[in-house]
């Protein structure tokens, strides 16, 4: 997705998660584009992605309704992703990490190190982190040598906030965002250490924690999620993956 499209997607996802776009509310391309000060194309692309993520329900040719999402549904999807990615990490460690995968993982760590070494992040940094995070997770899934894991994750990604790509960012508190993403990055370092040392059980446990940290540390994430009680903004990798 292009940079404007990614920006609109993150903004709309945050609006849904915070309740600014309430469950059951109808949204359409033109008024949404005017509200965000963008053209219709990035809004159209974002709507399609949010529909795939289970956050919008298509009602007309260009109109959608915000889907009500509860804590139990999100928690279940996150737990399933953690189990699947944990299995991928264990199998990858047991099979051994080849040179190409090793290079990809280390490059992701180095890129993240450069992002966080200055002690703060901006929106452009978080876009870079989003991309490296996707590469990191995909590399581990490929390294498992088990295509059934990728297939199962693909199905699970259609549930709300279940995908690693479901980025939610609070632009009003970038200090908190730095802490979340930096925590996730430190988890990446631990996972890579386990993978490169062939520690299957440890790699599995770390990846499961990496996913479930999004729920366990929800008090770091922001305002209540629409349609839930006491639920807070969640990002599939914050602080995770």
JSON list of C-alpha atoms in Angstrom, two decimals:
[
{"chain": "A", "resi": 1, "resn": "UNK", "atom": "CA", "xyz": [0.00, 0.00, 0.00]},
{"chain": "A", "resi": 2, "resn": "UNK", "atom": "CA", "xyz": [1.27, 3.51, -0.84]},
{"chain": "A", "resi": 3, "resn": "UNK", "atom": "CA", "xyz": [2.27, 5.88, 1.95]},
{"chain": "A", "resi": 4, "resn": "UNK", "atom": "CA", "xyz": [-0.96, 7.98, 1.82]},
{"chain": "A", "resi": 5, "resn": "UNK", "atom": "CA", "xyz": [-2.98, 4.77, 1.82]},
{"chain": "A", "resi": 6, "resn": "UNK", "atom": "CA", "xyz": [-1.05, 3.41, 4.81]},
{"chain": "A", "resi": 7, "resn": "UNK", "atom": "CA", "xyz": [-1.59, 6.69, 6.67]},
{"chain": "A", "resi": 8, "resn": "UNK", "atom": "CA", "xyz": [-5.35, 6.60, 6.04]},
{"chain": "A", "resi": 9, "resn": "UNK", "atom": "CA", "xyz": [-5.53, 2.93, 7.02]},
{"chain": "A", "resi": 10, "resn": "UNK", "atom": "CA", "xyz": [-3.77, 3.52, 10.35]},
{"chain": "A", "resi": 11, "resn": "UNK", "atom": "CA", "xyz": [-5.94, 6.57, 11.05]},
{"chain": "A", "resi": 12, "resn": "UNK", "atom": "CA", "xyz": [-9.21, 4.74, 10.38]},
{"chain": "A", "resi": 13, "resn": "UNK", "atom": "CA", "xyz": [-8.09, 1.69, 12.35]},
{"chain": "A", "resi": 14, "resn": "UNK", "atom": "CA", "xyz": [-7.30, 3.94, 15.32]},
{"chain": "A", "resi": 15, "resn": "UNK", "atom": "CA", "xyz": [-10.67, 5.70, 14.99]},
{"chain": "A", "resi": 16, "resn": "UNK", "atom": "CA", "xyz": [-12.47, 2.36, 15.09]},
{"chain": "A", "resi": 17, "resn": "UNK", "atom": "CA", "xyz": [-10.38, 1.04, 17.97]},
{"chain": "A", "resi": 18, "resn": "UNK", "atom": "CA", "xyz": [-10.92, 4.18, 20.07]},
{"chain": "A", "resi": 19, "resn": "UNK", "atom": "CA", "xyz": [-14.65, 4.38, 19.36]},
{"chain": "A", "resi": 20, "resn": "UNK", "atom": "CA", "xyz": [-14.41, 7.63, 17.40]},
{"chain": "A", "resi": 21, "resn": "UNK", "atom": "CA", "xyz": [-16.06, 5.57, 14.66]},
{"chain": "A", "resi": 22, "resn": "UNK", "atom": "CA", "xyz": [-18.66, 3.73, 16.71]},
{"chain": "A", "resi": 23, "resn": "UNK", "atom": "CA", "xyz": [-19.90, 0.19, 16.19]},
{"chain": "A", "resi": 24, "resn": "UNK", "atom": "CA", "xyz": [-22.81, 0.25, 13.74]},
{"chain": "A", "resi": 25, "resn": "UNK", "atom": "CA", "xyz": [-21.83, 3.63, 12.29]},
{"chain": "A", "resi": 26, "resn": "UNK", "atom": "CA", "xyz": [-22.04, 3.89, 8.51]},
{"chain": "A", "resi": 27, "resn": "UNK", "atom": "CA", "xyz": [-19.00, 5.18, 6.64]},
{"chain": "A", "resi": 28, "resn": "UNK", "atom": "CA", "xyz": [-18.64, 6.09, 2.97]},
{"chain": "A", "resi": 29, "resn": "UNK", "atom": "CA", "xyz": [-15.78, 7.09, 0.70]},
{"chain": "A", "resi": 30, "resn": "UNK", "atom": "CA", "xyz": [-16.58, 10.72, -0.07]},
{"chain": "A", "resi": 31, "resn": "UNK", "atom": "CA", "xyz": [-17.38, 12.01, 3.44]},
{"chain": "A", "resi": 32, "resn": "UNK", "atom": "CA", "xyz": [-14.49, 10.03, 4.91]},
{"chain": "A", "resi": 33, "resn": "UNK", "atom": "CA", "xyz": [-12.07, 11.43, 2.33]},
{"chain": "A", "resi": 34, "resn": "UNK", "atom": "CA", "xyz": [-13.29, 14.95, 3.09]},
{"chain": "A", "resi": 35, "resn": "UNK", "atom": "CA", "xyz": [-12.98, 14.34, 6.82]},
{"chain": "A", "resi": 36, "resn": "UNK", "atom": "CA", "xyz": [-9.38, 13.16, 6.48]},
{"chain": "A", "resi": 37, "resn": "UNK", "atom": "CA", "xyz": [-8.41, 15.69, 3.82]},
{"chain": "A", "resi": 38, "resn": "UNK", "atom": "CA", "xyz": [-7.37, 13.08, 1.24]},
{"chain": "A", "resi": 39, "resn": "UNK", "atom": "CA", "xyz": [-8.55, 11.79, -2.11]},
{"chain": "A", "resi": 40, "resn": "UNK", "atom": "CA", "xyz": [-11.03, 8.93, -2.41]},
{"chain": "A", "resi": 41, "resn": "UNK", "atom": "CA", "xyz": [-8.50, 6.35, -3.61]},
{"chain": "A", "resi": 42, "resn": "UNK", "atom": "CA", "xyz": [-6.57, 5.81, -0.34]},
{"chain": "A", "resi": 43, "resn": "UNK", "atom": "CA", "xyz": [-9.90, 5.70, 1.53]},
{"chain": "A", "resi": 44, "resn": "UNK", "atom": "CA", "xyz": [-11.21, 3.06, -0.86]},
{"chain": "A", "resi": 45, "resn": "UNK", "atom": "CA", "xyz": [-8.06, 0.98, -0.39]},
{"chain": "A", "resi": 46, "resn": "UNK", "atom": "CA", "xyz": [-8.24, 1.35, 3.39]},
{"chain": "A", "resi": 47, "resn": "UNK", "atom": "CA", "xyz": [-11.91, 0.33, 3.47]},
{"chain": "A", "resi": 48, "resn": "UNK", "atom": "CA", "xyz": [-11.11, -2.87, 1.58]},
{"chain": "A", "resi": 49, "resn": "UNK", "atom": "CA", "xyz": [-8.29, -3.73, 3.98]},
{"chain": "A", "resi": 50, "resn": "UNK", "atom": "CA", "xyz": [-10.44, -3.02, 7.04]},
{"chain": "A", "resi": 51, "resn": "UNK", "atom": "CA", "xyz": [-13.17, -5.21, 5.62]},
{"chain": "A", "resi": 52, "resn": "UNK", "atom": "CA", "xyz": [-10.64, -8.04, 5.23]},
{"chain": "A", "resi": 53, "resn": "UNK", "atom": "CA", "xyz": [-9.54, -7.46, 8.83]},
{"chain": "A", "resi": 54, "resn": "UNK", "atom": "CA", "xyz": [-13.11, -7.82, 10.06]},
{"chain": "A", "resi": 55, "resn": "UNK", "atom": "CA", "xyz": [-13.48, -4.20, 11.19]},
{"chain": "A", "resi": 56, "resn": "UNK", "atom": "CA", "xyz": [-15.90, -3.05, 8.48]},
{"chain": "A", "resi": 57, "resn": "UNK", "atom": "CA", "xyz": [-18.90, -4.75, 6.89]},
{"chain": "A", "resi": 58, "resn": "UNK", "atom": "CA", "xyz": [-19.75, -3.82, 3.30]},
{"chain": "A", "resi": 59, "resn": "UNK", "atom": "CA", "xyz": [-23.32, -2.55, 2.91]},
{"chain": "A", "resi": 60, "resn": "UNK", "atom": "CA", "xyz": [-23.39, -0.78, -0.47]},
{"chain": "A", "resi": 61, "resn": "UNK", "atom": "CA", "xyz": [-21.13, -0.32, -3.49]},
{"chain": "A", "resi": 62, "resn": "UNK", "atom": "CA", "xyz": [-18.99, 2.24, -1.65]},
{"chain": "A", "resi": 63, "resn": "UNK", "atom": "CA", "xyz": [-20.44, 2.15, 1.84]},
{"chain": "A", "resi": 64, "resn": "UNK", "atom": "CA", "xyz": [-19.57, 0.17, 4.97]},
{"chain": "A", "resi": 65, "resn": "UNK", "atom": "CA", "xyz": [-20.69, -0.24, 8.56]},
{"chain": "A", "resi": 66, "resn": "UNK", "atom": "CA", "xyz": [-18.31, -0.38, 11.50]},
{"chain": "A", "resi": 67, "resn": "UNK", "atom": "CA", "xyz": [-18.42, -3.83, 13.01]},
{"chain": "A", "resi": 68, "resn": "UNK", "atom": "CA", "xyz": [-18.82, -4.25, 16.77]},
{"chain": "A", "resi": 69, "resn": "UNK", "atom": "CA", "xyz": [-15.80, -6.04, 18.20]},
{"chain": "A", "resi": 70, "resn": "UNK", "atom": "CA", "xyz": [-15.54, -7.50, 21.69]},
{"chain": "A", "resi": 71, "resn": "UNK", "atom": "CA", "xyz": [-12.63, -8.37, 23.93]},
{"chain": "A", "resi": 72, "resn": "UNK", "atom": "CA", "xyz": [-13.27, -12.12, 23.80]},
{"chain": "A", "resi": 73, "resn": "UNK", "atom": "CA", "xyz": [-13.14, -12.16, 20.00]},
{"chain": "A", "resi": 74, "resn": "UNK", "atom": "CA", "xyz": [-9.88, -10.21, 19.89]},
{"chain": "A", "resi": 75, "resn": "UNK", "atom": "CA", "xyz": [-8.31, -12.25, 22.69]},
{"chain": "A", "resi": 76, "resn": "UNK", "atom": "CA", "xyz": [-9.18, -15.51, 20.98]},
{"chain": "A", "resi": 77, "resn": "UNK", "atom": "CA", "xyz": [-7.73, -14.42, 17.64]},
{"chain": "A", "resi": 78, "resn": "UNK", "atom": "CA", "xyz": [-4.54, -13.13, 19.27]},
{"chain": "A", "resi": 79, "resn": "UNK", "atom": "CA", "xyz": [-4.11, -16.37, 21.19]},
{"chain": "A", "resi": 80, "resn": "UNK", "atom": "CA", "xyz": [-4.51, -18.42, 18.02]},
{"chain": "A", "resi": 81, "resn": "UNK", "atom": "CA", "xyz": [-1.91, -16.29, 16.24]},
{"chain": "A", "resi": 82, "resn": "UNK", "atom": "CA", "xyz": [0.47, -16.75, 19.14]},
{"chain": "A", "resi": 83, "resn": "UNK", "atom": "CA", "xyz": [0.08, -20.53, 19.02]},
{"chain": "A", "resi": 84, "resn": "UNK", "atom": "CA", "xyz": [0.65, -20.62, 15.26]},
{"chain": "A", "resi": 85, "resn": "UNK", "atom": "CA", "xyz": [3.65, -18.29, 15.26]},
{"chain": "A", "resi": 86, "resn": "UNK", "atom": "CA", "xyz": [5.08, -20.10, 18.27]},
{"chain": "A", "resi": 87, "resn": "UNK", "atom": "CA", "xyz": [4.83, -23.37, 16.36]},
{"chain": "A", "resi": 88, "resn": "UNK", "atom": "CA", "xyz": [6.53, -21.75, 13.36]},
{"chain": "A", "resi": 89, "resn": "UNK", "atom": "CA", "xyz": [9.38, -20.49, 15.55]},
{"chain": "A", "resi": 90, "resn": "UNK", "atom": "CA", "xyz": [9.90, -23.88, 17.19]},
{"chain": "A", "resi": 91, "resn": "UNK", "atom": "CA", "xyz": [9.96, -25.72, 13.87]},
{"chain": "A", "resi": 92, "resn": "UNK", "atom": "CA", "xyz": [12.28, -23.10, 12.35]},
{"chain": "A", "resi": 93, "resn": "UNK", "atom": "CA", "xyz": [14.72, -23.44, 15.25]},
{"chain": "A", "resi": 94, "resn": "UNK", "atom": "CA", "xyz": [14.64, -27.23, 15.08]},
{"chain": "A", "resi": 95, "resn": "UNK", "atom": "CA", "xyz": [15.19, -27.26, 11.30]},
{"chain": "A", "resi": 96, "resn": "UNK", "atom": "CA", "xyz": [17.99, -24.72, 11.53]},
{"chain": "A", "resi": 97, "resn": "UNK", "atom": "CA", "xyz": [18.06, -21.18, 10.17]},
{"chain": "A", "resi": 98, "resn": "UNK", "atom": "CA", "xyz": [19.55, -20.93, 6.69]},
{"chain": "A", "resi": 99, "resn": "UNK", "atom": "CA", "xyz": [21.84, -18.11, 5.60]},
{"chain": "A", "resi": 100, "resn": "UNK", "atom": "CA", "xyz": [19.15, -16.15, 3.77]},
{"chain": "A", "resi": 101, "resn": "UNK", "atom": "CA", "xyz": [16.73, -16.19, 6.71]},
{"chain": "A", "resi": 102, "resn": "UNK", "atom": "CA", "xyz": [19.51, -15.33, 9.13]},
{"chain": "A", "resi": 103, "resn": "UNK", "atom": "CA", "xyz": [20.47, -12.32, 7.01]},
{"chain": "A", "resi": 104, "resn": "UNK", "atom": "CA", "xyz": [16.82, -11.15, 6.86]},
{"chain": "A", "resi": 105, "resn": "UNK", "atom": "CA", "xyz": [16.32, -11.45, 10.61]},
{"chain": "A", "resi": 106, "resn": "UNK", "atom": "CA", "xyz": [19.58, -9.67, 11.44]},
{"chain": "A", "resi": 107, "resn": "UNK", "atom": "CA", "xyz": [18.81, -6.89, 8.97]},
{"chain": "A", "resi": 108, "resn": "UNK", "atom": "CA", "xyz": [15.43, -6.39, 10.67]},
{"chain": "A", "resi": 109, "resn": "UNK", "atom": "CA", "xyz": [17.14, -6.13, 14.06]},
{"chain": "A", "resi": 110, "resn": "UNK", "atom": "CA", "xyz": [19.72, -3.67, 12.78]},
{"chain": "A", "resi": 111, "resn": "UNK", "atom": "CA", "xyz": [17.07, -1.49, 11.16]},
{"chain": "A", "resi": 112, "resn": "UNK", "atom": "CA", "xyz": [15.07, -1.48, 14.38]},
{"chain": "A", "resi": 113, "resn": "UNK", "atom": "CA", "xyz": [18.16, -0.67, 16.43]},
{"chain": "A", "resi": 114, "resn": "UNK", "atom": "CA", "xyz": [18.76, 2.41, 14.29]},
{"chain": "A", "resi": 115, "resn": "UNK", "atom": "CA", "xyz": [15.13, 3.51, 14.70]},
{"chain": "A", "resi": 116, "resn": "UNK", "atom": "CA", "xyz": [15.14, 3.33, 18.47]},
{"chain": "A", "resi": 117, "resn": "UNK", "atom": "CA", "xyz": [18.67, 4.43, 19.34]},
{"chain": "A", "resi": 118, "resn": "UNK", "atom": "CA", "xyz": [17.70, 8.10, 19.29]},
{"chain": "A", "resi": 119, "resn": "UNK", "atom": "CA", "xyz": [15.15, 7.52, 22.10]},
{"chain": "A", "resi": 120, "resn": "UNK", "atom": "CA", "xyz": [12.02, 8.62, 20.22]},
{"chain": "A", "resi": 121, "resn": "UNK", "atom": "CA", "xyz": [9.99, 7.80, 17.13]},
{"chain": "A", "resi": 122, "resn": "UNK", "atom": "CA", "xyz": [7.89, 9.73, 14.64]},
{"chain": "A", "resi": 123, "resn": "UNK", "atom": "CA", "xyz": [5.25, 8.51, 12.21]},
{"chain": "A", "resi": 124, "resn": "UNK", "atom": "CA", "xyz": [7.79, 7.84, 9.48]},
{"chain": "A", "resi": 125, "resn": "UNK", "atom": "CA", "xyz": [9.81, 5.69, 11.89]},
{"chain": "A", "resi": 126, "resn": "UNK", "atom": "CA", "xyz": [6.71, 3.66, 12.72]},
{"chain": "A", "resi": 127, "resn": "UNK", "atom": "CA", "xyz": [6.01, 3.06, 9.05]},
{"chain": "A", "resi": 128, "resn": "UNK", "atom": "CA", "xyz": [9.55, 1.71, 8.70]},
{"chain": "A", "resi": 129, "resn": "UNK", "atom": "CA", "xyz": [9.02, -0.46, 11.77]},
{"chain": "A", "resi": 130, "resn": "UNK", "atom": "CA", "xyz": [5.73, -1.75, 10.38]},
{"chain": "A", "resi": 131, "resn": "UNK", "atom": "CA", "xyz": [7.50, -2.92, 7.23]},
{"chain": "A", "resi": 132, "resn": "UNK", "atom": "CA", "xyz": [10.42, -4.56, 9.03]},
{"chain": "A", "resi": 133, "resn": "UNK", "atom": "CA", "xyz": [8.04, -6.23, 11.44]},
{"chain": "A", "resi": 134, "resn": "UNK", "atom": "CA", "xyz": [6.14, -7.79, 8.56]},
{"chain": "A", "resi": 135, "resn": "UNK", "atom": "CA", "xyz": [9.40, -9.08, 7.06]},
{"chain": "A", "resi": 136, "resn": "UNK", "atom": "CA", "xyz": [10.49, -10.45, 10.45]},
{"chain": "A", "resi": 137, "resn": "UNK", "atom": "CA", "xyz": [7.33, -12.47, 11.04]},
{"chain": "A", "resi": 138, "resn": "UNK", "atom": "CA", "xyz": [7.09, -13.71, 7.47]},
{"chain": "A", "resi": 139, "resn": "UNK", "atom": "CA", "xyz": [10.71, -14.87, 7.54]},
{"chain": "A", "resi": 140, "resn": "UNK", "atom": "CA", "xyz": [10.05, -17.02, 10.61]},
{"chain": "A", "resi": 141, "resn": "UNK", "atom": "CA", "xyz": [6.91, -18.51, 9.13]},
{"chain": "A", "resi": 142, "resn": "UNK", "atom": "CA", "xyz": [8.76, -19.39, 5.91]},
{"chain": "A", "resi": 143, "resn": "UNK", "atom": "CA", "xyz": [11.66, -20.83, 7.88]},
{"chain": "A", "resi": 144, "resn": "UNK", "atom": "CA", "xyz": [9.31, -23.27, 9.61]},
{"chain": "A", "resi": 145, "resn": "UNK", "atom": "CA", "xyz": [8.98, -25.16, 6.34]},
{"chain": "A", "resi": 146, "resn": "UNK", "atom": "CA", "xyz": [5.32, -25.75, 7.19]},
{"chain": "A", "resi": 147, "resn": "UNK", "atom": "CA", "xyz": [2.93, -24.14, 4.66]},
{"chain": "A", "resi": 148, "resn": "UNK", "atom": "CA", "xyz": [-0.08, -25.15, 6.76]},
{"chain": "A", "resi": 149, "resn": "UNK", "atom": "CA", "xyz": [0.95, -22.51, 9.33]},
{"chain": "A", "resi": 150, "resn": "UNK", "atom": "CA", "xyz": [0.87, -19.72, 6.75]},
{"chain": "A", "resi": 151, "resn": "UNK", "atom": "CA", "xyz": [-2.52, -20.93, 5.53]},
{"chain": "A", "resi": 152, "resn": "UNK", "atom": "CA", "xyz": [-3.98, -21.01, 9.03]},
{"chain": "A", "resi": 153, "resn": "UNK", "atom": "CA", "xyz": [-2.58, -17.55, 9.82]},
{"chain": "A", "resi": 154, "resn": "UNK", "atom": "CA", "xyz": [-4.08, -16.19, 6.62]},
{"chain": "A", "resi": 155, "resn": "UNK", "atom": "CA", "xyz": [-7.52, -17.28, 7.76]},
{"chain": "A", "resi": 156, "resn": "UNK", "atom": "CA", "xyz": [-7.00, -15.96, 11.28]},
{"chain": "A", "resi": 157, "resn": "UNK", "atom": "CA", "xyz": [-5.86, -12.58, 9.91]},
{"chain": "A", "resi": 158, "resn": "UNK", "atom": "CA", "xyz": [-9.44, -11.87, 8.83]},
{"chain": "A", "resi": 159, "resn": "UNK", "atom": "CA", "xyz": [-10.45, -11.53, 12.49]},
{"chain": "A", "resi": 160, "resn": "UNK", "atom": "CA", "xyz": [-10.29, -8.06, 14.11]},
{"chain": "A", "resi": 161, "resn": "UNK", "atom": "CA", "xyz": [-6.80, -6.98, 15.23]},
{"chain": "A", "resi": 162, "resn": "UNK", "atom": "CA", "xyz": [-5.46, -10.50, 14.64]},
{"chain": "A", "resi": 163, "resn": "UNK", "atom": "CA", "xyz": [-2.95, -9.67, 11.92]},
{"chain": "A", "resi": 164, "resn": "UNK", "atom": "CA", "xyz": [0.62, -8.51, 12.47]},
{"chain": "A", "resi": 165, "resn": "UNK", "atom": "CA", "xyz": [-0.15, -5.78, 9.94]},
{"chain": "A", "resi": 166, "resn": "UNK", "atom": "CA", "xyz": [-2.97, -4.32, 12.07]},
{"chain": "A", "resi": 167, "resn": "UNK", "atom": "CA", "xyz": [-1.08, -1.24, 13.12]},
{"chain": "A", "resi": 168, "resn": "UNK", "atom": "CA", "xyz": [-2.75, 1.17, 15.54]},
{"chain": "A", "resi": 169, "resn": "UNK", "atom": "CA", "xyz": [-0.85, 4.31, 16.48]},
{"chain": "A", "resi": 170, "resn": "UNK", "atom": "CA", "xyz": [-1.72, 7.05, 18.96]},
{"chain": "A", "resi": 171, "resn": "UNK", "atom": "CA", "xyz": [-0.21, 10.13, 17.35]},
{"chain": "A", "resi": 172, "resn": "UNK", "atom": "CA", "xyz": [-1.06, 12.17, 20.45]},
{"chain": "A", "resi": 173, "resn": "UNK", "atom": "CA", "xyz": [1.37, 10.23, 22.65]},
{"chain": "A", "resi": 174, "resn": "UNK", "atom": "CA", "xyz": [4.43, 9.29, 20.64]},
{"chain": "A", "resi": 175, "resn": "UNK", "atom": "CA", "xyz": [6.44, 8.78, 23.83]},
{"chain": "A", "resi": 176, "resn": "UNK", "atom": "CA", "xyz": [4.18, 5.88, 24.73]},
{"chain": "A", "resi": 177, "resn": "UNK", "atom": "CA", "xyz": [4.41, 4.59, 21.18]},
{"chain": "A", "resi": 178, "resn": "UNK", "atom": "CA", "xyz": [8.19, 4.59, 21.45]},
{"chain": "A", "resi": 179, "resn": "UNK", "atom": "CA", "xyz": [7.99, 2.42, 24.59]},
{"chain": "A", "resi": 180, "resn": "UNK", "atom": "CA", "xyz": [5.58, -0.01, 22.95]},
{"chain": "A", "resi": 181, "resn": "UNK", "atom": "CA", "xyz": [7.54, -0.48, 19.76]},
{"chain": "A", "resi": 182, "resn": "UNK", "atom": "CA", "xyz": [10.88, -0.58, 21.53]},
{"chain": "A", "resi": 183, "resn": "UNK", "atom": "CA", "xyz": [9.55, -3.33, 23.80]},
{"chain": "A", "resi": 184, "resn": "UNK", "atom": "CA", "xyz": [8.41, -5.28, 20.74]},
{"chain": "A", "resi": 185, "resn": "UNK", "atom": "CA", "xyz": [11.83, -4.83, 19.17]},
{"chain": "A", "resi": 186, "resn": "UNK", "atom": "CA", "xyz": [13.58, -6.17, 22.27]},
{"chain": "A", "resi": 187, "resn": "UNK", "atom": "CA", "xyz": [11.34, -9.23, 22.01]},
{"chain": "A", "resi": 188, "resn": "UNK", "atom": "CA", "xyz": [12.51, -9.63, 18.40]},
{"chain": "A", "resi": 189, "resn": "UNK", "atom": "CA", "xyz": [16.11, -9.75, 19.63]},
{"chain": "A", "resi": 190, "resn": "UNK", "atom": "CA", "xyz": [15.27, -12.51, 22.10]},
{"chain": "A", "resi": 191, "resn": "UNK", "atom": "CA", "xyz": [13.43, -14.53, 19.46]},
{"chain": "A", "resi": 192, "resn": "UNK", "atom": "CA", "xyz": [16.35, -14.33, 17.02]},
{"chain": "A", "resi": 193, "resn": "UNK", "atom": "CA", "xyz": [18.77, -15.41, 19.74]},
{"chain": "A", "resi": 194, "resn": "UNK", "atom": "CA", "xyz": [16.67, -18.50, 20.39]},
{"chain": "A", "resi": 195, "resn": "UNK", "atom": "CA", "xyz": [16.30, -19.28, 16.68]},
{"chain": "A", "resi": 196, "resn": "UNK", "atom": "CA", "xyz": [19.98, -18.99, 15.87]},
{"chain": "A", "resi": 197, "resn": "UNK", "atom": "CA", "xyz": [20.90, -21.19, 18.83]},
{"chain": "A", "resi": 198, "resn": "UNK", "atom": "CA", "xyz": [18.41, -23.90, 17.87]},
{"chain": "A", "resi": 199, "resn": "UNK", "atom": "CA", "xyz": [16.36, -23.46, 21.05]},
{"chain": "A", "resi": 200, "resn": "UNK", "atom": "CA", "xyz": [12.97, -24.60, 19.80]},
{"chain": "A", "resi": 201, "resn": "UNK", "atom": "CA", "xyz": [11.03, -24.56, 23.06]},
{"chain": "A", "resi": 202, "resn": "UNK", "atom": "CA", "xyz": [12.38, -21.12, 24.01]},
{"chain": "A", "resi": 203, "resn": "UNK", "atom": "CA", "xyz": [11.66, -19.69, 20.55]},
{"chain": "A", "resi": 204, "resn": "UNK", "atom": "CA", "xyz": [8.09, -20.99, 20.74]},
{"chain": "A", "resi": 205, "resn": "UNK", "atom": "CA", "xyz": [7.49, -19.51, 24.19]},
{"chain": "A", "resi": 206, "resn": "UNK", "atom": "CA", "xyz": [8.93, -16.14, 23.17]},
{"chain": "A", "resi": 207, "resn": "UNK", "atom": "CA", "xyz": [6.79, -15.88, 20.05]},
{"chain": "A", "resi": 208, "resn": "UNK", "atom": "CA", "xyz": [3.64, -16.77, 21.98]},
{"chain": "A", "resi": 209, "resn": "UNK", "atom": "CA", "xyz": [4.45, -14.08, 24.53]},
{"chain": "A", "resi": 210, "resn": "UNK", "atom": "CA", "xyz": [5.24, -11.68, 21.69]},
{"chain": "A", "resi": 211, "resn": "UNK", "atom": "CA", "xyz": [1.68, -12.07, 20.40]},
{"chain": "A", "resi": 212, "resn": "UNK", "atom": "CA", "xyz": [-0.11, -12.13, 23.73]},
{"chain": "A", "resi": 213, "resn": "UNK", "atom": "CA", "xyz": [1.72, -9.07, 25.07]},
{"chain": "A", "resi": 214, "resn": "UNK", "atom": "CA", "xyz": [-0.76, -7.01, 23.04]},
{"chain": "A", "resi": 215, "resn": "UNK", "atom": "CA", "xyz": [-3.44, -8.04, 25.53]},
{"chain": "A", "resi": 216, "resn": "UNK", "atom": "CA", "xyz": [-1.43, -8.48, 28.70]},
{"chain": "A", "resi": 217, "resn": "UNK", "atom": "CA", "xyz": [-0.08, -4.91, 28.51]},
{"chain": "A", "resi": 218, "resn": "UNK", "atom": "CA", "xyz": [-3.30, -3.31, 27.25]},
{"chain": "A", "resi": 219, "resn": "UNK", "atom": "CA", "xyz": [-3.08, -0.56, 29.88]},
{"chain": "A", "resi": 220, "resn": "UNK", "atom": "CA", "xyz": [-0.29, 0.99, 27.78]},
{"chain": "A", "resi": 221, "resn": "UNK", "atom": "CA", "xyz": [-2.40, 1.25, 24.67]},
{"chain": "A", "resi": 222, "resn": "UNK", "atom": "CA", "xyz": [-4.94, 4.04, 25.01]},
{"chain": "A", "resi": 223, "resn": "UNK", "atom": "CA", "xyz": [-8.70, 4.68, 25.21]},
{"chain": "A", "resi": 224, "resn": "UNK", "atom": "CA", "xyz": [-11.39, 1.95, 25.35]},
{"chain": "A", "resi": 225, "resn": "UNK", "atom": "CA", "xyz": [-12.07, -0.05, 22.22]},
{"chain": "A", "resi": 226, "resn": "UNK", "atom": "CA", "xyz": [-15.46, 0.48, 20.60]},
{"chain": "A", "resi": 227, "resn": "UNK", "atom": "CA", "xyz": [-18.09, -1.99, 21.70]},
{"chain": "A", "resi": 228, "resn": "UNK", "atom": "CA", "xyz": [-16.19, -3.35, 24.69]},
{"chain": "A", "resi": 229, "resn": "UNK", "atom": "CA", "xyz": [-15.84, -2.69, 28.40]},
{"chain": "A", "resi": 230, "resn": "UNK", "atom": "CA", "xyz": [-12.45, -1.57, 29.65]},
{"chain": "A", "resi": 231, "resn": "UNK", "atom": "CA", "xyz": [-10.79, -2.67, 26.42]},
{"chain": "A", "resi": 232, "resn": "UNK", "atom": "CA", "xyz": [-7.98, -0.52, 25.05]},
{"chain": "A", "resi": 233, "resn": "UNK", "atom": "CA", "xyz": [-6.50, 0.19, 21.67]},
{"chain": "A", "resi": 234, "resn": "UNK", "atom": "CA", "xyz": [-4.62, -2.82, 20.37]},
{"chain": "A", "resi": 235, "resn": "UNK", "atom": "CA", "xyz": [-1.99, -3.20, 17.74]},
{"chain": "A", "resi": 236, "resn": "UNK", "atom": "CA", "xyz": [-1.14, -6.66, 16.59]},
{"chain": "A", "resi": 237, "resn": "UNK", "atom": "CA", "xyz": [2.42, -6.11, 17.32]},
{"chain": "A", "resi": 238, "resn": "UNK", "atom": "CA", "xyz": [2.37, -3.49, 19.97]},
{"chain": "A", "resi": 239, "resn": "UNK", "atom": "CA", "xyz": [4.05, -4.37, 22.03]},
{"chain": "A", "resi": 240, "resn": "UNK", "atom": "CA", "xyz": [4.48, -7.46, 20.01]},
{"chain": "A", "resi": 241, "resn": "UNK", "atom": "CA", "xyz": [3.99, -8.50, 16.51]}
]
